[in-house]
Coordinates of C-alpha atoms in Angstrom, one line a residue:
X1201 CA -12.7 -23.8 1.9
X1202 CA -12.6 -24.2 -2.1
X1203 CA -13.3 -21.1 -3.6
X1204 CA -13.1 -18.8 -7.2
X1205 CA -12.1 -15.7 -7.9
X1206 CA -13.8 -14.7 -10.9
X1207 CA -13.5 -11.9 -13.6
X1208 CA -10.4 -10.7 -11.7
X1209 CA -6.6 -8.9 -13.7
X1210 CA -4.5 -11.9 -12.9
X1211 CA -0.9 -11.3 -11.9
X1212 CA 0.1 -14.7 -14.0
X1213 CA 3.7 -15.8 -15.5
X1214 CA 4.9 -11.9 -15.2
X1215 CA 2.1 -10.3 -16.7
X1216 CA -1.9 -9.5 -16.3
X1217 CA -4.5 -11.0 -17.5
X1218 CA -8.1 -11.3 -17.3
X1219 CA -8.7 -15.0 -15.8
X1220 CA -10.6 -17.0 -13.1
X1221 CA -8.5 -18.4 -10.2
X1222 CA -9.5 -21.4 -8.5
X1223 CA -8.9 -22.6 -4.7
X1224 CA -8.6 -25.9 -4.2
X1225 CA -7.5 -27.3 -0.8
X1226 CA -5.6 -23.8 -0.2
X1227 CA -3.6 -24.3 -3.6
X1228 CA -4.1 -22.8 -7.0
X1229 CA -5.7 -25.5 -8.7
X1230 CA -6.3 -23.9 -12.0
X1231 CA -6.3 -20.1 -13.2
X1232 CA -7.7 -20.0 -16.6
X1233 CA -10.9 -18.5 -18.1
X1234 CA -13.0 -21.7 -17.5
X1235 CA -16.1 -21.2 -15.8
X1236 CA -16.9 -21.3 -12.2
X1237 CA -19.2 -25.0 -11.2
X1238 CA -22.6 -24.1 -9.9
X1239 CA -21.6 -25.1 -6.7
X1240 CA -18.5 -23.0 -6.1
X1241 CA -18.3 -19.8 -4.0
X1242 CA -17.3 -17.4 -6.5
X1243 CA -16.0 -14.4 -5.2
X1244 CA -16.5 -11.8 -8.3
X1245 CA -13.7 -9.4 -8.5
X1246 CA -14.8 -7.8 -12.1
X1247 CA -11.5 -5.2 -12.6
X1248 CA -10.0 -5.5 -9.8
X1249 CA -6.4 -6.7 -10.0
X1250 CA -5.1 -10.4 -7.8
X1251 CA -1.6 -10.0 -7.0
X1252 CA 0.7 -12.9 -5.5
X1253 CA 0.8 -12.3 -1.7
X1254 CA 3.1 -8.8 -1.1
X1255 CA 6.6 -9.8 1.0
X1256 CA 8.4 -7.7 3.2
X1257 CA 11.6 -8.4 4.6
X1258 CA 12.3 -5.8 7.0
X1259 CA 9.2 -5.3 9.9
X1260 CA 9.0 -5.0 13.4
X1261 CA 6.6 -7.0 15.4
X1262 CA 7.8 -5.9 18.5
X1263 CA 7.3 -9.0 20.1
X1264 CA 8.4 -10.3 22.7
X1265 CA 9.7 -7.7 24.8
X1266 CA 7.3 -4.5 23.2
X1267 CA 4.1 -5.9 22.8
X1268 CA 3.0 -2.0 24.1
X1269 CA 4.2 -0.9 20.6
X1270 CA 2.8 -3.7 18.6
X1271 CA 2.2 -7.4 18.6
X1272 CA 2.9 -10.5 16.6
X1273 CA -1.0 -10.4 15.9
X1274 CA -1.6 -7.3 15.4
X1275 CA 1.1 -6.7 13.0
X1276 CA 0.2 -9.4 11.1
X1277 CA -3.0 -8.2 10.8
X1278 CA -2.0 -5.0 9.8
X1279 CA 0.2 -6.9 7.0
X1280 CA -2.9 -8.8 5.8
X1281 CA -4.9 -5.5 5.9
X1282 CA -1.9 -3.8 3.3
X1283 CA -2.5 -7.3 0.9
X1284 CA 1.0 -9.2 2.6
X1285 CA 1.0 -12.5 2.9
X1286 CA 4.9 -12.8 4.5
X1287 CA 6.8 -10.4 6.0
X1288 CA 10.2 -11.3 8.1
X1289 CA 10.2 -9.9 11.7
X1290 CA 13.6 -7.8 12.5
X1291 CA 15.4 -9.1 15.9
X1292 CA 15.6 -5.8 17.9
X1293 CA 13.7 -7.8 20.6
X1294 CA 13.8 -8.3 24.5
X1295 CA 14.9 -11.8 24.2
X1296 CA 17.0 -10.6 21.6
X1297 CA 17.3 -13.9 19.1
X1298 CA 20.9 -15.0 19.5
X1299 CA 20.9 -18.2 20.4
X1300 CA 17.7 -20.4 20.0
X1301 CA 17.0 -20.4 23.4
X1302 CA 16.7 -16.8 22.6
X1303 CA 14.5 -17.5 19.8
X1304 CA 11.9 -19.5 21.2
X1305 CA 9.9 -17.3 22.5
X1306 CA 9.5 -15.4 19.7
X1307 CA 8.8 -18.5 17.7
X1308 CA 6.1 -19.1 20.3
X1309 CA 4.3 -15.9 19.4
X1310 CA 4.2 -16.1 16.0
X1311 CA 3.0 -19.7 16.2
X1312 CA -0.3 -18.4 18.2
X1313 CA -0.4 -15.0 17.0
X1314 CA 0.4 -14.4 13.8
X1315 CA -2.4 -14.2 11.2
X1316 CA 0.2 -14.4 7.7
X1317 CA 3.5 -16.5 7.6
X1318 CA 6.2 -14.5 9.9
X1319 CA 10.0 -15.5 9.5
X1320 CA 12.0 -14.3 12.3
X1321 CA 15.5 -13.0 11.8
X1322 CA 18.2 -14.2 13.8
X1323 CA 21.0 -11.5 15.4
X1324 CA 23.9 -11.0 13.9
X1325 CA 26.1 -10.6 17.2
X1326 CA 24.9 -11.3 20.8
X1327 CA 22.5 -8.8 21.8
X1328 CA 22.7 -6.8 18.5
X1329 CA 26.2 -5.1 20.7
X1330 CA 28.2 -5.9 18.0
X1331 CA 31.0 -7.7 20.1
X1332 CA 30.6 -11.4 20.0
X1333 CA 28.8 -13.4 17.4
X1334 CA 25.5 -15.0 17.5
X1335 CA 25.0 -18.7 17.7
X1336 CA 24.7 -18.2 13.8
X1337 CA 24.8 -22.3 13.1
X1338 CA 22.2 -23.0 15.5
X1339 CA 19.8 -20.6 14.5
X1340 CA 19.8 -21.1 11.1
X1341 CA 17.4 -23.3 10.3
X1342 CA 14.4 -21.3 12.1
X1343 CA 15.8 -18.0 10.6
X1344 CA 15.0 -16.3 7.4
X1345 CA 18.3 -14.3 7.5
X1346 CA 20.5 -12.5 10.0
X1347 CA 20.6 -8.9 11.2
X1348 CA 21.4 -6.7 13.2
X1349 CA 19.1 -4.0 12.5
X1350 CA 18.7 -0.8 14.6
X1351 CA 22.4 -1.2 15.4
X1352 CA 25.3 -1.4 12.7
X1353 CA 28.2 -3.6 13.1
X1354 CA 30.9 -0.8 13.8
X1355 CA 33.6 -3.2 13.8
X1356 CA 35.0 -4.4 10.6
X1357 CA 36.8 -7.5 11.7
X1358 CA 33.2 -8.5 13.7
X1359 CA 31.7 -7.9 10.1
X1360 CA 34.1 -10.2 8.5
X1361 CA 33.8 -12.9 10.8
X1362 CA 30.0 -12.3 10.6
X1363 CA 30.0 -12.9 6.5
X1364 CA 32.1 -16.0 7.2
X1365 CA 29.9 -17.6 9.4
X1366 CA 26.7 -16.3 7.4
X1367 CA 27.8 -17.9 4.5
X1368 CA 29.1 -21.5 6.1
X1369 CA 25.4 -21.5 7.2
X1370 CA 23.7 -20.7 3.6
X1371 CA 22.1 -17.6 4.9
X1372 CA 22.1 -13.9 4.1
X1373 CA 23.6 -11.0 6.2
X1374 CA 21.0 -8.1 5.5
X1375 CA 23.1 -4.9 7.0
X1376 CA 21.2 -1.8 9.1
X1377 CA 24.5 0.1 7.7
X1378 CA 25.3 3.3 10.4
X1379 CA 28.7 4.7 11.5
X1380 CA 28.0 5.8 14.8
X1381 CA 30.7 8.1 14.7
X1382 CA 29.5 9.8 12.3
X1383 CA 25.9 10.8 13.4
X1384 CA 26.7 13.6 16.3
X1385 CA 23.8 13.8 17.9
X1386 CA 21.7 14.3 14.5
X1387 CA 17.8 13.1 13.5
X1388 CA 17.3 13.9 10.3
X1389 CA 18.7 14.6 7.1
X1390 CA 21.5 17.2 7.3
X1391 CA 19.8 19.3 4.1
X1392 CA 18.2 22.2 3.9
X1393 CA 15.2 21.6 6.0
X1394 CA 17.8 21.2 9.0
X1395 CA 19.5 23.9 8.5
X1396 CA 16.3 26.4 7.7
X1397 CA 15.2 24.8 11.2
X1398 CA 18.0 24.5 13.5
X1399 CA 17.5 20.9 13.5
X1400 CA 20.8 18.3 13.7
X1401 CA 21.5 16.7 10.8
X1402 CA 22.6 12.8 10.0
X1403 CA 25.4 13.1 7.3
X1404 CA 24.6 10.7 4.2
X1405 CA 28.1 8.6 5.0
X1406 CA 27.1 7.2 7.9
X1407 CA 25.2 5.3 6.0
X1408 CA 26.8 4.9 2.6
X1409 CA 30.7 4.7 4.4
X1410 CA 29.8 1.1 5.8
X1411 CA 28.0 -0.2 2.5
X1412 CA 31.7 0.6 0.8
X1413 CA 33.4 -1.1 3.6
X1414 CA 30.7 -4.3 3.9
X1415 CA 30.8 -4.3 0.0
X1416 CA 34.8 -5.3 0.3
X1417 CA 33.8 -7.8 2.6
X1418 CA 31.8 -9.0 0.3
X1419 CA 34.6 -9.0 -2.2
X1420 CA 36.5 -11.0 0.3
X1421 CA 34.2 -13.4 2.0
X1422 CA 31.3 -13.8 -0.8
X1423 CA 28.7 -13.5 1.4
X1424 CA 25.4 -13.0 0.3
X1425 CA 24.6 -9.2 1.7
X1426 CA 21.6 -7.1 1.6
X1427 CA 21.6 -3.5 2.7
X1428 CA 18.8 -2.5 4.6
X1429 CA 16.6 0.7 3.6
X1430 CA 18.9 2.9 1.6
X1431 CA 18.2 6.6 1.2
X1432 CA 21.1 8.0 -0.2
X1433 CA 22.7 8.6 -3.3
X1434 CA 25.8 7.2 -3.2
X1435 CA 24.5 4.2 -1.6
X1436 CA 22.8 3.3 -4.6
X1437 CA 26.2 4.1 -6.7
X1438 CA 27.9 1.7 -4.9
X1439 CA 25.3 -1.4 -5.2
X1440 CA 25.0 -0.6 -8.8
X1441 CA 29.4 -1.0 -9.3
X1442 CA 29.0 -4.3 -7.0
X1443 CA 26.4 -5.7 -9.0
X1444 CA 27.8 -5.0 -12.1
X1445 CA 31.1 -6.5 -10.2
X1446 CA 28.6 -9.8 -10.0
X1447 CA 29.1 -9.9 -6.2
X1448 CA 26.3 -11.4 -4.7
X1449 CA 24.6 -7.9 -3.5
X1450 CA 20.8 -6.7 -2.9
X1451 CA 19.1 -3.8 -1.2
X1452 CA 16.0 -2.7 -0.2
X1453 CA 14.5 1.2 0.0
X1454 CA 11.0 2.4 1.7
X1455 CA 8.2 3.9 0.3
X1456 CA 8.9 7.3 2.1
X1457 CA 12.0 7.6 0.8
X1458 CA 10.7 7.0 -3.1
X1459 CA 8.1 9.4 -2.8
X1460 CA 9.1 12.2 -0.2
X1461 CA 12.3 14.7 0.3
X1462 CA 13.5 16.5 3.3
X1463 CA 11.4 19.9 1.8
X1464 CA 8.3 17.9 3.3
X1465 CA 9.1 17.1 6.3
X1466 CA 7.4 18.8 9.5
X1467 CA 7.6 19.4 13.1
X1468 CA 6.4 15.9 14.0
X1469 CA 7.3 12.9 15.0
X1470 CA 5.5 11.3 12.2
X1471 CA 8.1 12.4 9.6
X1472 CA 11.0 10.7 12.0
X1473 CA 12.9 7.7 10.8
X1474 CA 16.3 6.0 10.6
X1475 CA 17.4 6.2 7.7
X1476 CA 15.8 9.9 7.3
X1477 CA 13.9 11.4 4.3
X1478 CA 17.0 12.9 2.5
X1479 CA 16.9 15.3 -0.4
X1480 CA 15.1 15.5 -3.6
X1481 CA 18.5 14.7 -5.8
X1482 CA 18.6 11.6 -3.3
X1483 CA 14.9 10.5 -4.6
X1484 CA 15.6 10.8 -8.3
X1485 CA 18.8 8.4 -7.6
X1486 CA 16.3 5.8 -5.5
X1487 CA 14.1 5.9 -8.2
X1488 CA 16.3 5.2 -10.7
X1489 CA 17.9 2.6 -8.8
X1490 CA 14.6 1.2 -9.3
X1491 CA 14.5 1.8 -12.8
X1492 CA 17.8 0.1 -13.4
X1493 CA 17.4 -3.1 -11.0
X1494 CA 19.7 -1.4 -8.9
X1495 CA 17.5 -1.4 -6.3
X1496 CA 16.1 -5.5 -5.8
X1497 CA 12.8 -4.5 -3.7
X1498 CA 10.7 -2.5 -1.3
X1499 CA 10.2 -2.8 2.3
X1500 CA 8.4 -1.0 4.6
X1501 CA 10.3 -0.7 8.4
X1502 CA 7.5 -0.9 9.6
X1503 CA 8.2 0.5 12.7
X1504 CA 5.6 1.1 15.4
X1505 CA 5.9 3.2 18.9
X1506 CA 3.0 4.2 21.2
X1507 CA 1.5 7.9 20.7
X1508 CA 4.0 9.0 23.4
X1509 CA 6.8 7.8 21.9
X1510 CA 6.3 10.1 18.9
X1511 CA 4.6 13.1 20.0
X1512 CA 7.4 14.8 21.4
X1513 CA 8.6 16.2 18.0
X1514 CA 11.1 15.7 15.1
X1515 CA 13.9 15.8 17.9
X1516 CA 12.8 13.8 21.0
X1517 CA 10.3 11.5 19.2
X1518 CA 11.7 7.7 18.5
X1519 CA 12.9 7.0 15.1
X1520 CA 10.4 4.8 12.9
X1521 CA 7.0 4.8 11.3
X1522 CA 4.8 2.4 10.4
X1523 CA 3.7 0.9 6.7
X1524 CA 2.1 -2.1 6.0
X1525 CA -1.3 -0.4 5.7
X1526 CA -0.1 2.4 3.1
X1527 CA 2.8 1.0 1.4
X1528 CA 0.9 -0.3 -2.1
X1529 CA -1.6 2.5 -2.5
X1530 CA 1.1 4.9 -1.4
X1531 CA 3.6 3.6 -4.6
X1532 CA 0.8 2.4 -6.7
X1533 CA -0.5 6.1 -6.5
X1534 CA 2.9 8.1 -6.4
X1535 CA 4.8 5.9 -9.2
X1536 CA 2.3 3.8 -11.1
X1537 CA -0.6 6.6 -11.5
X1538 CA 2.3 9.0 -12.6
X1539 CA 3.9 6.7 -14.8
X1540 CA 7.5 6.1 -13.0
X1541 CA 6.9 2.7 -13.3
X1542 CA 4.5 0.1 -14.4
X1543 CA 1.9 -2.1 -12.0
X1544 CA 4.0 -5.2 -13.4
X1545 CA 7.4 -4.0 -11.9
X1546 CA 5.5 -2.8 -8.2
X1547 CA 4.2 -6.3 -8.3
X1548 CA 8.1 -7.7 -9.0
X1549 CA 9.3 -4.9 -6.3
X1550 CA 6.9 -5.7 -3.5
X1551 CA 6.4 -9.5 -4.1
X1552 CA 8.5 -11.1 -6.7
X1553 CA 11.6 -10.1 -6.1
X1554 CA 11.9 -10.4 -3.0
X1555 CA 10.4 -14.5 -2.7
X1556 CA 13.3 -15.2 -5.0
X1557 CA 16.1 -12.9 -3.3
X1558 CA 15.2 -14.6 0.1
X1559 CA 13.8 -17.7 -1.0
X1560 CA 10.4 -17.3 0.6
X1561 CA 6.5 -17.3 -0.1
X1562 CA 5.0 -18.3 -3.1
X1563 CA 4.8 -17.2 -6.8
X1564 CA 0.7 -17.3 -8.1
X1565 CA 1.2 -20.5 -9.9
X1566 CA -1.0 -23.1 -10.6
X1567 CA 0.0 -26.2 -7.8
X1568 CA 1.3 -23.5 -5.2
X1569 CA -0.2 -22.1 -2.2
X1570 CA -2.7 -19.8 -2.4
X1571 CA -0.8 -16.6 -1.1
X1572 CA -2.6 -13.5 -2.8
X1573 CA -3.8 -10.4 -2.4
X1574 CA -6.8 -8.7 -4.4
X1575 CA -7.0 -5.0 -5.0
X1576 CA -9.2 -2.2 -6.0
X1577 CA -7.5 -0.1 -7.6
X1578 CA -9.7 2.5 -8.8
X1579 CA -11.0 3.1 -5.1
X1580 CA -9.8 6.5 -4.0
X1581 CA -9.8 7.5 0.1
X1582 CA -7.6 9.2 2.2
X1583 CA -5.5 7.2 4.8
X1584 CA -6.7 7.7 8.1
X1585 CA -4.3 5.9 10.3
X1586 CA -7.1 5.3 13.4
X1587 CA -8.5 2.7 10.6
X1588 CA -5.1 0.7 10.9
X1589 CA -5.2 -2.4 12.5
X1590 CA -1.3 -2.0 13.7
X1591 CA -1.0 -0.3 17.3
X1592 CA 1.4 2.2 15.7
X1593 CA 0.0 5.6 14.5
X1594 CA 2.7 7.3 13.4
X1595 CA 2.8 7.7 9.5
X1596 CA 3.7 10.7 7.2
X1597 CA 0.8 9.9 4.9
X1598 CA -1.8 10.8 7.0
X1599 CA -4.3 12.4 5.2
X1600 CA -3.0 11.5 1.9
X1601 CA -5.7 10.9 -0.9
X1602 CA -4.4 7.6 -2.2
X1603 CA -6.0 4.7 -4.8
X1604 CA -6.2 1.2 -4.2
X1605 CA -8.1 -0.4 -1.5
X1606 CA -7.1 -4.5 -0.2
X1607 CA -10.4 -6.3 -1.0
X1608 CA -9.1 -10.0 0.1
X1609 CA -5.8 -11.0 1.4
X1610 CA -5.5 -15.2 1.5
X1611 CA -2.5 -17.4 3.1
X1612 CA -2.5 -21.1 2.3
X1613 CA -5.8 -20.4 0.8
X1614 CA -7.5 -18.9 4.2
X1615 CA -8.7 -15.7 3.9
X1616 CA -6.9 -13.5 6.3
X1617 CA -8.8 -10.1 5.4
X1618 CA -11.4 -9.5 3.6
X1619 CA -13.4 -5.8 2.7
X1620 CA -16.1 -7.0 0.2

């Protein structure tokens, strides 16, 4: 279907303007202020802003192996729904993707379910246990990256011969980074909030002690290497000396953890994740990671469990949330409204940055595919997560007033969701 948007804010060679955009055979054929043809279907989007598609490289689809938590389709809708257009889908599966054997039936679900494009990730080691590798050359080509997520890679020779392989193969290593031995038992942040409420606490090392040991690696191999949602101070301390090292670094943080600290957490399993909330002196270092391009991009581990699975409180629920649905309106409210930073750097966070860091999607460019979003962003409502379209639930933004509302979401010039 050809089609214009017309009157829009376009998101065009870095910065907005007002301008028409037209689809032609689900490309950008021409965004300029020429007039729609009588005979178009002109879609008019008078200040409201058109975005290049959102990315996000760290989700969970759950499928197969979960499809009680979520779904290949109905994650995807729920990414479509939040204005993305690709997301990459982590491989804590049931098959997990170690070998493509492995793989295929995952590829099999995205191929009939999934509404946007979905890039699988391949394991890292054979059944994310951390003691044999993957078959890393086979599954390259069908993979977007390699992980291990939900699990760190405890040992350090296993990581070394990991970032080898990795980088024989072109690809990058993105790192969940936890030392088991460090977590005793604990949930959430050790900080105040556990303390006030006899809660156990997860130390901030365990997370930023194997991003100084992977960064070595990096040192040694020159793999490419991206840390998985960072939440601690010192994490971002030590991407910020490795970039400035010019080792070939990036990271990723989560909305939560750029616009909440532990003082907000409650007694529910809505406010549970892995990495957890930490402090408020954590924050202020996140966001100025952002500030300072320490910090590449946002992603939302998206995470979703069934209702049981995270009613049972901040200690027995399962770690994870879910995101796609509140991630822009959550930062466009919290950091663009309030003036941390500006529309055109949550645009390079959420959509730029990370096409070019992982060489996917599409840029809004004349001749490309139409991958875009469109957005309101003067409608104010509260998030209501029984209005999501992901199976998940659990989000700590319930009832948060929020601005910006996804009008149209488009992939290869279908439209995927539309609210108009």
């Amino acid at each position: 279907m050809d089609y214009v948007l017309s009157n829009a804010f376009v998101y065009f060679e870095n910065e907005f303007s007002k301008a028409n955009v037209f689809v032609h055979n689900g490309r950008i054929a021409d965004i300029s202020l020429t007039a729609p043809s009588g005979d178009a279907v002109v879609y008019n989007f008078d200040n409201c802003f058109v975005f290049p598609g959102l990315i996000d490289v760290h989700v969970h689809l759950r499928e197969p192996g979960f499809s009680y938590k979520e779904t290949v389709e109905t994650g995807s809708m729920a990414a479509a729904h939040g204005g993305y257009t690709t997301v990459c889908a982590m491989p804590n599966l049931n098959p997990v993707p170690d070998s493509l054997e492995n793989l295929t039936p995952q590829l099999g679900k995205i191929e009939n379910g999934a509404k946007i494009n979905v890039l699988p990730y391949g394991a890292v080691t054979k059944d994310e246990k951390g003691q044999e590798l993957s078959d890393i050359m086979e599954l390259a080509p069908y993979v977007c990256a390699f992980s291990d997520d939900g699990r760190g890679v405890q040992n350090e020779d296993m990581m070394r011969c990991a970032m080898k392989e990795i980088k024989r193969n072109g690809k990058i290593l993105a790192a969940h980074c936890e030392d088991n031995s460090l977590l005793n038992g604990g949930y959430i942040h050790d900080g105040q909030y556990a303390k006030d409420h006899g809660h156990r606490g997860i130390c901030s090392e365990s997370e930023w002690g194997p991003i100084k040991r992977d960064i070595a690696l990096v040192r040694e191999t020159g793999c490419k290497y991206h840390v998985c949602h960072i939440s601690a101070k010192e994490s971002v301390e030590l991407i910020r000396m490795a970039k400035k090292e010019g080792l070939p670094v990036s990271c990723e943080t989560g909305p939560h953890y750029l616009t909440m600290n532990d003082s907000m957490l409650q007694e529910d399993g809505r406010f549970k994740m892995n990495p957890p909330i930490r402090s408020e002196e954590d924050r202020q270092a996140l966001i100025e990671g952002l500030l300072d391009g320490t910090i590449d991009m946002i992603a939302t581990d998206h995470a979703p469990h069934s209702a049981e699975e995270k009613s049972v409180g901040l200690e027995k629920s399962l770690m994870g949330v879910v995101g796609l649905e509140t991630a822009f309106p959550v930062l466009y409210t919290e950091l663009v409204k309030k003036n941390v930073i500006s529309l055109q750097k949550l645009v390079e966070l959420m959509s730029v940055n990370p096409r070019k860091r992982f060489n996917i999607g599409s840029p809004l460019a004349v001749g490309e595919s139409a991958d875009f979003t469109v957005y309101d962003l003067n409608a104010k409502y509260t998030v209501d997560p029984e209005k999501f379209l992901s199976m998940g639930r659990a989000t700590p933004f319930a009832g948060k007033e929020v601005y910006g509302r996804c009008l149209m979401t488009a992939v290869k010039g279908q439209i995927v969701w539309k609210d108009i």
